[in-house]
Coordinates of C-alpha atoms and ligand atoms in Angstrom, one line a residue:
X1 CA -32.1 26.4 16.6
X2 CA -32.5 27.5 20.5
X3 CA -29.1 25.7 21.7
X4 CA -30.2 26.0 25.3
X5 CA -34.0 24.4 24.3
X6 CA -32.3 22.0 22.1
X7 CA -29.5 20.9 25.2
X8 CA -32.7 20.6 27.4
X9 CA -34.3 18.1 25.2
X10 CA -30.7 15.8 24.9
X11 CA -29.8 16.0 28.2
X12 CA -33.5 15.4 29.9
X13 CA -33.9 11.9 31.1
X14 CA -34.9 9.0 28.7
X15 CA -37.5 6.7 30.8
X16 CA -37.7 3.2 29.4
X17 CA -39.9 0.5 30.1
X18 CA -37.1 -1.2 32.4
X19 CA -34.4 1.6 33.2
X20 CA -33.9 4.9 33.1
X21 CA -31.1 6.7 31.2
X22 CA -29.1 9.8 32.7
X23 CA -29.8 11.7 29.0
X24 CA -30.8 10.7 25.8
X25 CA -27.2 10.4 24.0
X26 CA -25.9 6.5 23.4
X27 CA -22.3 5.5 22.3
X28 CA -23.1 3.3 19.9
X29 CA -21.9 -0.1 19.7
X30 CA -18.6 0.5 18.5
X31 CA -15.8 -2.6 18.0
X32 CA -12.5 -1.1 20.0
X33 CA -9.9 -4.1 19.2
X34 CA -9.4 -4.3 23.0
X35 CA -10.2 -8.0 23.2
X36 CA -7.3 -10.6 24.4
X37 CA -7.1 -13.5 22.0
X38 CA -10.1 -15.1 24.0
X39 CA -12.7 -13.0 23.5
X40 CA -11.7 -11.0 27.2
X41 CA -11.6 -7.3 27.6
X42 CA -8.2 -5.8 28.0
X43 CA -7.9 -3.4 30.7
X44 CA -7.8 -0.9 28.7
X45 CA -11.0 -0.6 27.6
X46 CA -12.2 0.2 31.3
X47 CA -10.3 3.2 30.6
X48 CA -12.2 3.9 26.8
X49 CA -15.5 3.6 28.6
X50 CA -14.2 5.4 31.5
X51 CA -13.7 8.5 29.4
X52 CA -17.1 8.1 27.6
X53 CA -19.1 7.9 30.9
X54 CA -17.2 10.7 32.6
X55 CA -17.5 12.2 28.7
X56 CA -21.2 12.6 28.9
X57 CA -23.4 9.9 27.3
X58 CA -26.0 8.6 28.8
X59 CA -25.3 4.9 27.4
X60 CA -22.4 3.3 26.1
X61 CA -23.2 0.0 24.0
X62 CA -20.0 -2.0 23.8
X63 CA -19.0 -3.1 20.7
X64 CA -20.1 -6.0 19.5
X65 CA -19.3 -9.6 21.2
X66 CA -19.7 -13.3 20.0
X67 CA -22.6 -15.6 21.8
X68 CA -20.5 -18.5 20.7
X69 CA -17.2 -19.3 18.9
X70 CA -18.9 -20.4 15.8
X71 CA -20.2 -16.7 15.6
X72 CA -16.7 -14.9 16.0
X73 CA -16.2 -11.8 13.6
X74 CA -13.6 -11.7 11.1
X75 CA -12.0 -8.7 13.6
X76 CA -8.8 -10.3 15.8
X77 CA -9.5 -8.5 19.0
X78 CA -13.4 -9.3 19.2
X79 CA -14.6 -9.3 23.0
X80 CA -17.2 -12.5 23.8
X81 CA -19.6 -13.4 26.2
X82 CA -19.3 -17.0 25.7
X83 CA -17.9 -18.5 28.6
X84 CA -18.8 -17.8 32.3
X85 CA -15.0 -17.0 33.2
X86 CA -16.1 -13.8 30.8
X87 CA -18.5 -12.7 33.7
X88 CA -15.3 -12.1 36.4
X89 CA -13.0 -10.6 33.2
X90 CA -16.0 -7.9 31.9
X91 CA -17.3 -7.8 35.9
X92 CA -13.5 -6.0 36.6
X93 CA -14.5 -3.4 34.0
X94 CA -18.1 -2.8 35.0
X95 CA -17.7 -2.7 38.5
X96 CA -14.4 -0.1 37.6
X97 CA -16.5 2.2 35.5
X98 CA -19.3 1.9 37.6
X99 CA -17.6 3.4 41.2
X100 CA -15.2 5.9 39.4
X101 CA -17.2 8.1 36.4
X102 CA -20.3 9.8 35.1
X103 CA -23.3 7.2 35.4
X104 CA -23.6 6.3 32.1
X105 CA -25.9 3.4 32.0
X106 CA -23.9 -0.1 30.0
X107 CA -25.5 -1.9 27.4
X108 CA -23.3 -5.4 26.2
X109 CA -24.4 -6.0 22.3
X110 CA -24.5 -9.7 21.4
X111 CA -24.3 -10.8 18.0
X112 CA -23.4 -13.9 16.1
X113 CA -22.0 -13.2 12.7
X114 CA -23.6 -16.0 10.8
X115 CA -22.2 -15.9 7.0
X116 CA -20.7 -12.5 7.6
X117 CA -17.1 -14.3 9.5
X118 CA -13.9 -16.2 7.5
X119 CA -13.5 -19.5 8.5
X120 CA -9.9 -18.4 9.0
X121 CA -11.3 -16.6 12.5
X122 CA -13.2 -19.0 13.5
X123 CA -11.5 -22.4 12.7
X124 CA -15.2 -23.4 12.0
X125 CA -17.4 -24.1 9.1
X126 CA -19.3 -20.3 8.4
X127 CA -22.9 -20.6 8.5
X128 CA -25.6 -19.5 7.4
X129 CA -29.2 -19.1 7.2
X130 CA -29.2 -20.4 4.1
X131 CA -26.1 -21.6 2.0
X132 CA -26.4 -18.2 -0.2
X133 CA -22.4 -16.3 0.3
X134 CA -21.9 -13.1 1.1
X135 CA -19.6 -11.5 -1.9
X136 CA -17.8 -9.8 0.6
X137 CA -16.5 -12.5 2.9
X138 CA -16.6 -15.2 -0.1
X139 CA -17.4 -18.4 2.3
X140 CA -18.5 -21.5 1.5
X141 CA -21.7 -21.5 4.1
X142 CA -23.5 -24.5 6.1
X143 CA -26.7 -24.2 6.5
X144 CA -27.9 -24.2 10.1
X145 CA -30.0 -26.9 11.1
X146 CA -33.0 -26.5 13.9
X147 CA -30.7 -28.2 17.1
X148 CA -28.1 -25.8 15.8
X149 CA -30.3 -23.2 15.3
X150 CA -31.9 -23.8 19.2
X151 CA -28.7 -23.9 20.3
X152 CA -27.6 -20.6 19.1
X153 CA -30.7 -18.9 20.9
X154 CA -29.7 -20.5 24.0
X155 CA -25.9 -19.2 23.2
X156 CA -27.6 -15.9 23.4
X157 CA -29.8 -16.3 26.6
X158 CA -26.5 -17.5 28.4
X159 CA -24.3 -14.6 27.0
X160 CA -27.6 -12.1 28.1
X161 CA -27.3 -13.6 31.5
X162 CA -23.5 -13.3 31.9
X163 CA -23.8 -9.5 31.2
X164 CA -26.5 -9.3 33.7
X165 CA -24.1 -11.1 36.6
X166 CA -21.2 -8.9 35.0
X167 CA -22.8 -5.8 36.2
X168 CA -24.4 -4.6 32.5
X169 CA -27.4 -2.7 32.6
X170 CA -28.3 -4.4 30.1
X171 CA -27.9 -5.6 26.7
X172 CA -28.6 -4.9 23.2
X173 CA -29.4 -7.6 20.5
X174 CA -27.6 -7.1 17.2
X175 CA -29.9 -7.9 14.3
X176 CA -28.6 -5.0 12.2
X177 CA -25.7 -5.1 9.4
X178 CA -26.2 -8.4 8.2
X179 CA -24.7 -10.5 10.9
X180 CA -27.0 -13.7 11.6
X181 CA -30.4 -12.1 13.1
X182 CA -30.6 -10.0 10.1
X183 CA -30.0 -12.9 7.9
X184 CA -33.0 -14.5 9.0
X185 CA -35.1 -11.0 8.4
X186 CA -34.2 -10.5 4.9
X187 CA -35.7 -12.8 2.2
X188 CA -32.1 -12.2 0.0
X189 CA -30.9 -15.0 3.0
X190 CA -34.0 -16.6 4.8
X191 CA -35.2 -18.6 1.9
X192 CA -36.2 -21.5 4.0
X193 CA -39.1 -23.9 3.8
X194 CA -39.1 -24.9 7.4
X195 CA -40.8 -23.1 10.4
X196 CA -37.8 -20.7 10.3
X197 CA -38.5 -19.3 6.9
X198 CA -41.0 -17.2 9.2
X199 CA -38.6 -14.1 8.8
X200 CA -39.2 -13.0 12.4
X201 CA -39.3 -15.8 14.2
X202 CA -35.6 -16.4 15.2
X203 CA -35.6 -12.8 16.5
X204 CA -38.7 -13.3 19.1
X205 CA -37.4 -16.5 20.2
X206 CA -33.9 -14.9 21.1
X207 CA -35.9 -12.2 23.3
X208 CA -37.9 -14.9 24.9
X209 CA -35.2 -16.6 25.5
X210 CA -33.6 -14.1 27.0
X211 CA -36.7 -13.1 29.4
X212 CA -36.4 -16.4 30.6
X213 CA -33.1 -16.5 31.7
X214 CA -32.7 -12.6 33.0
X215 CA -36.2 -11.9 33.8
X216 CA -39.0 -10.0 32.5
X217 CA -37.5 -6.7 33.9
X218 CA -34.1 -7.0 32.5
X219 CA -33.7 -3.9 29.6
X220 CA -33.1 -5.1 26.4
X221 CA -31.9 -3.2 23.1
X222 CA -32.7 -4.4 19.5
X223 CA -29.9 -2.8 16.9
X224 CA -32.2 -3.0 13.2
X225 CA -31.1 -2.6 9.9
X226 CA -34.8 -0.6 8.5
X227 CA -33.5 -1.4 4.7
X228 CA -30.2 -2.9 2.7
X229 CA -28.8 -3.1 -0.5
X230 CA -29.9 -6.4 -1.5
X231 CA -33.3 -7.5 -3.6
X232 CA -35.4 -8.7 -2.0
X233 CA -33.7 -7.1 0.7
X234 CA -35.0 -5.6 4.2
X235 CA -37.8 -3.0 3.5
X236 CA -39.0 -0.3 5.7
X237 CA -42.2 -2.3 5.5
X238 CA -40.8 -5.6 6.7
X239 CA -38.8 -3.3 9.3
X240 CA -41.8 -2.1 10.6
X241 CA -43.6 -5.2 11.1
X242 CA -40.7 -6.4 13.2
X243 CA -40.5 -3.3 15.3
X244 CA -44.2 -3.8 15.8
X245 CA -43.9 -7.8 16.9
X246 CA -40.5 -6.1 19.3
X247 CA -43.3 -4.0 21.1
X248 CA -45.5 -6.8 22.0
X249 CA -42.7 -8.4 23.7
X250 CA -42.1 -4.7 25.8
X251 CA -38.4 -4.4 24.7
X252 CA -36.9 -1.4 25.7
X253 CA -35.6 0.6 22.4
X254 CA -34.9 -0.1 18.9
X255 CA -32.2 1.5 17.3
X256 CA -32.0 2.4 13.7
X257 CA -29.3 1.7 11.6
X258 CA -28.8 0.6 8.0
X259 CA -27.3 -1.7 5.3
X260 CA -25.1 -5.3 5.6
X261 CA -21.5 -6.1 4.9
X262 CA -21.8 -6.5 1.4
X263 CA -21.6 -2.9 1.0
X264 CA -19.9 -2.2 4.6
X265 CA -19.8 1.3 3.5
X266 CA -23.1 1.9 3.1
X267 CA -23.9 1.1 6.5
X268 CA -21.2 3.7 7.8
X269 CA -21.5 6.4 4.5
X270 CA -18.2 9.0 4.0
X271 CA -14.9 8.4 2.4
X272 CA -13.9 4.8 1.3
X273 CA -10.4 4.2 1.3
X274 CA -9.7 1.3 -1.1
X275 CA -6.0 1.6 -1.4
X276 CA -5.3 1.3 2.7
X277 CA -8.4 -1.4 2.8
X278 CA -6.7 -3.4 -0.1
X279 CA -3.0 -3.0 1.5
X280 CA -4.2 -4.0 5.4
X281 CA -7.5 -5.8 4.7
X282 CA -6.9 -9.7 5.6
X283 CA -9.5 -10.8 2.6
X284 CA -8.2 -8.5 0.2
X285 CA -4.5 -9.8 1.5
X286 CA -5.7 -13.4 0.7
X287 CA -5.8 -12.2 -2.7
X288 CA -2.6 -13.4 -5.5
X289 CA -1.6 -10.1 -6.6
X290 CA -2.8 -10.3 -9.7
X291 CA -6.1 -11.6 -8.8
X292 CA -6.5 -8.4 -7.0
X293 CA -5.2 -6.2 -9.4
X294 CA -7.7 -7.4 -11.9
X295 CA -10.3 -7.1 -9.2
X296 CA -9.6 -3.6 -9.4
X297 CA -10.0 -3.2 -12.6
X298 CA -12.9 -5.1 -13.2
X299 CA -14.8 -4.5 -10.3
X300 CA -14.1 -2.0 -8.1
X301 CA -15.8 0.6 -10.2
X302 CA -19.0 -1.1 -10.0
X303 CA -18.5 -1.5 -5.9
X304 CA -18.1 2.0 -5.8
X305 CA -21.6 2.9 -8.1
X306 CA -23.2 1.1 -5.4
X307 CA -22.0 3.3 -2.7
X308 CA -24.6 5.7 -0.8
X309 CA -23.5 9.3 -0.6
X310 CA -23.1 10.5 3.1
X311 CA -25.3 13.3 4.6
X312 CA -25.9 14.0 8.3
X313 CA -28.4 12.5 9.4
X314 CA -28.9 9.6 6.8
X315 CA -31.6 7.0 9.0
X316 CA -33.6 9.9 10.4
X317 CA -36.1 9.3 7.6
X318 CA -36.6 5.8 8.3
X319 CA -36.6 6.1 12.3
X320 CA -39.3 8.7 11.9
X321 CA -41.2 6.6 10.0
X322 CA -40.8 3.3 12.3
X323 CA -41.7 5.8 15.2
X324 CA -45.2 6.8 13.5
X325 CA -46.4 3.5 13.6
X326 CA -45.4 2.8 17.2
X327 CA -44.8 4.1 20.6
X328 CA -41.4 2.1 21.6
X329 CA -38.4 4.4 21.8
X330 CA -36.3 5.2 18.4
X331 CA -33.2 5.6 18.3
X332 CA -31.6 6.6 15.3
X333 CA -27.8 6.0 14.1
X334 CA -25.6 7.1 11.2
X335 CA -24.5 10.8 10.4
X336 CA -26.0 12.8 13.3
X337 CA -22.7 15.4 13.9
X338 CA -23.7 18.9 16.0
X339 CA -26.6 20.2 18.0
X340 CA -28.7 21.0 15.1
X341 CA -28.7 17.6 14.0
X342 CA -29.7 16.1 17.5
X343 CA -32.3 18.9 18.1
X344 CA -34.1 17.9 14.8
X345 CA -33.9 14.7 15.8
X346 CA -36.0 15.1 19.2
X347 CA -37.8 17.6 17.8
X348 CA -39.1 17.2 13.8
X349 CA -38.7 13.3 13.8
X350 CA -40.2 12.8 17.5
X351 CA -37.5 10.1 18.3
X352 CA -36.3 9.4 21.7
X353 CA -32.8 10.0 21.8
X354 CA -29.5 10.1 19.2
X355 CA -26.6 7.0 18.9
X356 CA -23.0 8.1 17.8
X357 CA -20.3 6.1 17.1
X358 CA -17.6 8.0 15.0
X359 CA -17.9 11.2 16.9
X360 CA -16.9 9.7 20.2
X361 CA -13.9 7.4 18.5
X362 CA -12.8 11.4 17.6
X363 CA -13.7 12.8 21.1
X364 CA -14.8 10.6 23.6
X365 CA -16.2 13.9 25.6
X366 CA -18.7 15.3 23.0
X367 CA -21.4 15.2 24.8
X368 CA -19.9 17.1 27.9
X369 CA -18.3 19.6 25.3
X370 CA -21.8 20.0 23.9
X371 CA -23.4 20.6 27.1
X372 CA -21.3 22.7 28.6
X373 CA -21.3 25.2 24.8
X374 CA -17.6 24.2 24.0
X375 CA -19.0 22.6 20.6
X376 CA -21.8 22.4 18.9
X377 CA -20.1 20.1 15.5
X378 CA -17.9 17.2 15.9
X379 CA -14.6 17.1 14.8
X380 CA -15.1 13.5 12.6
X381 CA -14.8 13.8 8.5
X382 CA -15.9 10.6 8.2
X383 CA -12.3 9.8 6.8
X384 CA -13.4 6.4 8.0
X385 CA -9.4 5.1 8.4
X386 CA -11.2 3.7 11.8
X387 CA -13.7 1.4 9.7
X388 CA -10.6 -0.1 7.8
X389 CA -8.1 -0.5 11.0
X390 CA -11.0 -2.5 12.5
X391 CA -9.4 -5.6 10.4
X392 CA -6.4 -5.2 11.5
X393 CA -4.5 -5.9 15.0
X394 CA -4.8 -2.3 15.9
X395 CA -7.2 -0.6 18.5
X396 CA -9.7 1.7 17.1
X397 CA -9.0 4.9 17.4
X398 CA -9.3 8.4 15.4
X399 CA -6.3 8.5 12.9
X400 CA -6.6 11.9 11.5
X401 CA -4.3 14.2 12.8
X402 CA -6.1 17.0 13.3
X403 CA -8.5 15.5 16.2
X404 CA -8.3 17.3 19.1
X405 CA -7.2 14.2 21.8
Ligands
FMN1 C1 -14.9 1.7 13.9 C2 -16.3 1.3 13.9 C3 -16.7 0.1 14.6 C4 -18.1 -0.3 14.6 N1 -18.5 -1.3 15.4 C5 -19.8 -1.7 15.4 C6 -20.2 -2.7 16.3 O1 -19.4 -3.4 17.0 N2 -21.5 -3.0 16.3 C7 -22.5 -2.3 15.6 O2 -23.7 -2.6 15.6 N3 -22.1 -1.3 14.8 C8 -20.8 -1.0 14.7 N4 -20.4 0.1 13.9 C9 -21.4 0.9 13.3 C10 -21.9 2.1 14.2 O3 -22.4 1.6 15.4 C11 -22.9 3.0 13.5 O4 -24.0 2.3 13.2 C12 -22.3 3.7 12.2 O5 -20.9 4.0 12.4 C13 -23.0 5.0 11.9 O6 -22.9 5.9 12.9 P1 -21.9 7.2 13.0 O7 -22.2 8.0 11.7 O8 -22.3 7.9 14.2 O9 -20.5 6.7 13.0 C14 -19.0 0.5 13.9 C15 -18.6 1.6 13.1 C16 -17.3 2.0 13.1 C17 -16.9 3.2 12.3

């Protein structure tokens, strides 16, 4: 590796269709736990994305945040998008981040969670695509019915347009990791008979519908899962058809990530702390003691044989193969650690720029600390203590003691 090549490459601008980005690094969309009860950002999280812009990336995606209350994650301190008093509370941060740091470009992510939520967070009926549960979330599931269905891609042209009058750059769609848009992608969920049992169809009407509320010009972001662990499940085949269908309608940038919550970890890959997730997790806490114990026993083993190994770099593969067969931007997620990694990236795989999550919950600055030759590896062991805090009340943040901040 040529370090000084390779930080050329990252830190050269990323043109796309509608904006331009400052380099080619993205936060991506990461859930802090920084949302008031309501669905509105707490003021500190102008202060997390202050240190990531002033950090270095050229794009932050915010974690993800509900179109509607029917669509609220299973995660207490979700942000939203719901409501028009959301535009003044997320306006406050944007505008802050905007004057004081770094000129990172800021991306909302919108996502309903469809079957993947509790009814317990909600206080509404789960549903679904189809009435098929997800054996992580155990839910009994209504199936969505076409006003409902209309409605919900009218939920997501409003909550597109509040992020536009907020001040966000743009937004990014979240049809990766199971949650609803991918549930009408996969055949394991969208076994319907009606017009909506065309596995794409949702998708294209959400981005339409978003054109038509925030323009033609306004950048939008479409998070993919390119496979899962399910049969029939989401194939880089069927991934590839609806990156190609995502092109005709001139979207800005796919991302590339993996897997749904069934097996949460796969999406994520590293360590998978059971013990903690059992002791803090609220499903897993809904469980009678014994029940769980003989969970354990039963199945945990088998949970864990399903479990990918981690490696760096573990959707490179599958970007590069979605990036053949097209000529939108791909950005790949999931394992990408030092300079090495991010110079193959650009460089072997012809993708457009790298996403990071862990690494910047472990140092918010990496990307400065890369540039400027203070690191070339992150610090993050994938202990993944974050992934399991995110169901708790806590904030996310880096838990190993060893980090640096
Ligand atoms: C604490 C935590 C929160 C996450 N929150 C989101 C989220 O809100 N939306 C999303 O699309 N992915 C989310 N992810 C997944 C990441 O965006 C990313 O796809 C995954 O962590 C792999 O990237 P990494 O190896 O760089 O961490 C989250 C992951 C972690 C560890």
């Amino acid at each position: 590796m040529n370090p000084e090549y390779a930080k050329d490459m990252l830190f050269s601008p990323l043109a796309l269709q509608n904006i331009t980005l400052k380099n080619r690094i993205f936060r991506s969309a990461t859930y802090e736990g920084l949302g008031d009860p309501d669905g509105h950002p707490l003021p500190k999280l102008e202060q997390t994305y202050k240190e990531l812009s002033s950090g270095g990336v050229g794009a932050i995606i915010t974690g993800f945040c509900f179109v509607s209350a029917d669509g609220r994650a299973m995660q207490p301190h979700q942000c939203g998008m719901d409501s028009d008093s959301k535009i003044t509370s997320w306006g406050k941060v944007i505008s802050s981040v905007k004057k004081t740091s770094g000129g990172a470009s800021l991306f909302m992510q919108l996502a309903h969670t469809g079957r993947q939520t509790r009814h317990e967070a909600t206080g509404m009926p789960v549903l679904g695509v189809s009435s098929h549960q997800c054996s992580y979330f155990r839910q009994k599931v209504r199936v969505l019915d076409n006003d409902t269905i209309l409605r919900i891609i009218e939920d997501f042209a409003a909550a597109a347009f509040r992020a536009k009058e907020a001040g966000f750059d743009g937004v990014q769609i979240h049809a990766a990791h199971g949650y609803l848009i991918h549930q009408f992608l996969s055949p394991w969920t969208n076994t319907r008979k009606d017009r909506w049992g065309d596995k794409t169809l949702f998708l294209e009407n959400v981005i339409h519908a978003v054109r038509r509320k925030c323009g033609d010009t306004y950048p939008i972001l479409v998070k993919l899962s390119a496979a899962d662990d399910t049969s029939p499940g989401i194939t880089l085949d069927s991934t590839i058809a609806a990156v190609k269908k995502l092109e005709e309608l001139k979207i800005d940038a796919v991302e590339i990530s993996y897997g749904t919550m069934e097996y949460a970890f796969n999406i994520i890959r590293g360590a998978c702390p059971t013990d903690l997730a059992m002791r803090i997790n609220p499903i897993f806490k809904s469980f009678h003691p014994f029940l769980l114990k003989s969970w354990k026993i039963l199945f945990l083993k088998r949970y864990l044989s399903r479990l990918i190994k981690y490696e760096d770099c573990y959707n490179f593969k599958a970007a590069g193969a979605i990036r053949k067969e097209i000529s939108l931007p791909v950005i790949p997620v999931g394992g990408i650690r030092s300079l090495t990694d991010m110079e193959e990236c650009l460089r072997t795989w012809r993708l457009d720029g790298v996403a990071m999550c862990r690494p910047f919950i472990c140092e918010p600055d990496f990307a400065e600390r890369i540039r400027n030759g203070i690191s070339e590896r992150s610090l993050c062991v994938n202990c993944n203590l974050c992934t399991v805090y995110c169901d708790t009340d806590e904030e996310t943040c880096c838990r190993q003691k060893k980090r640096r901040v």
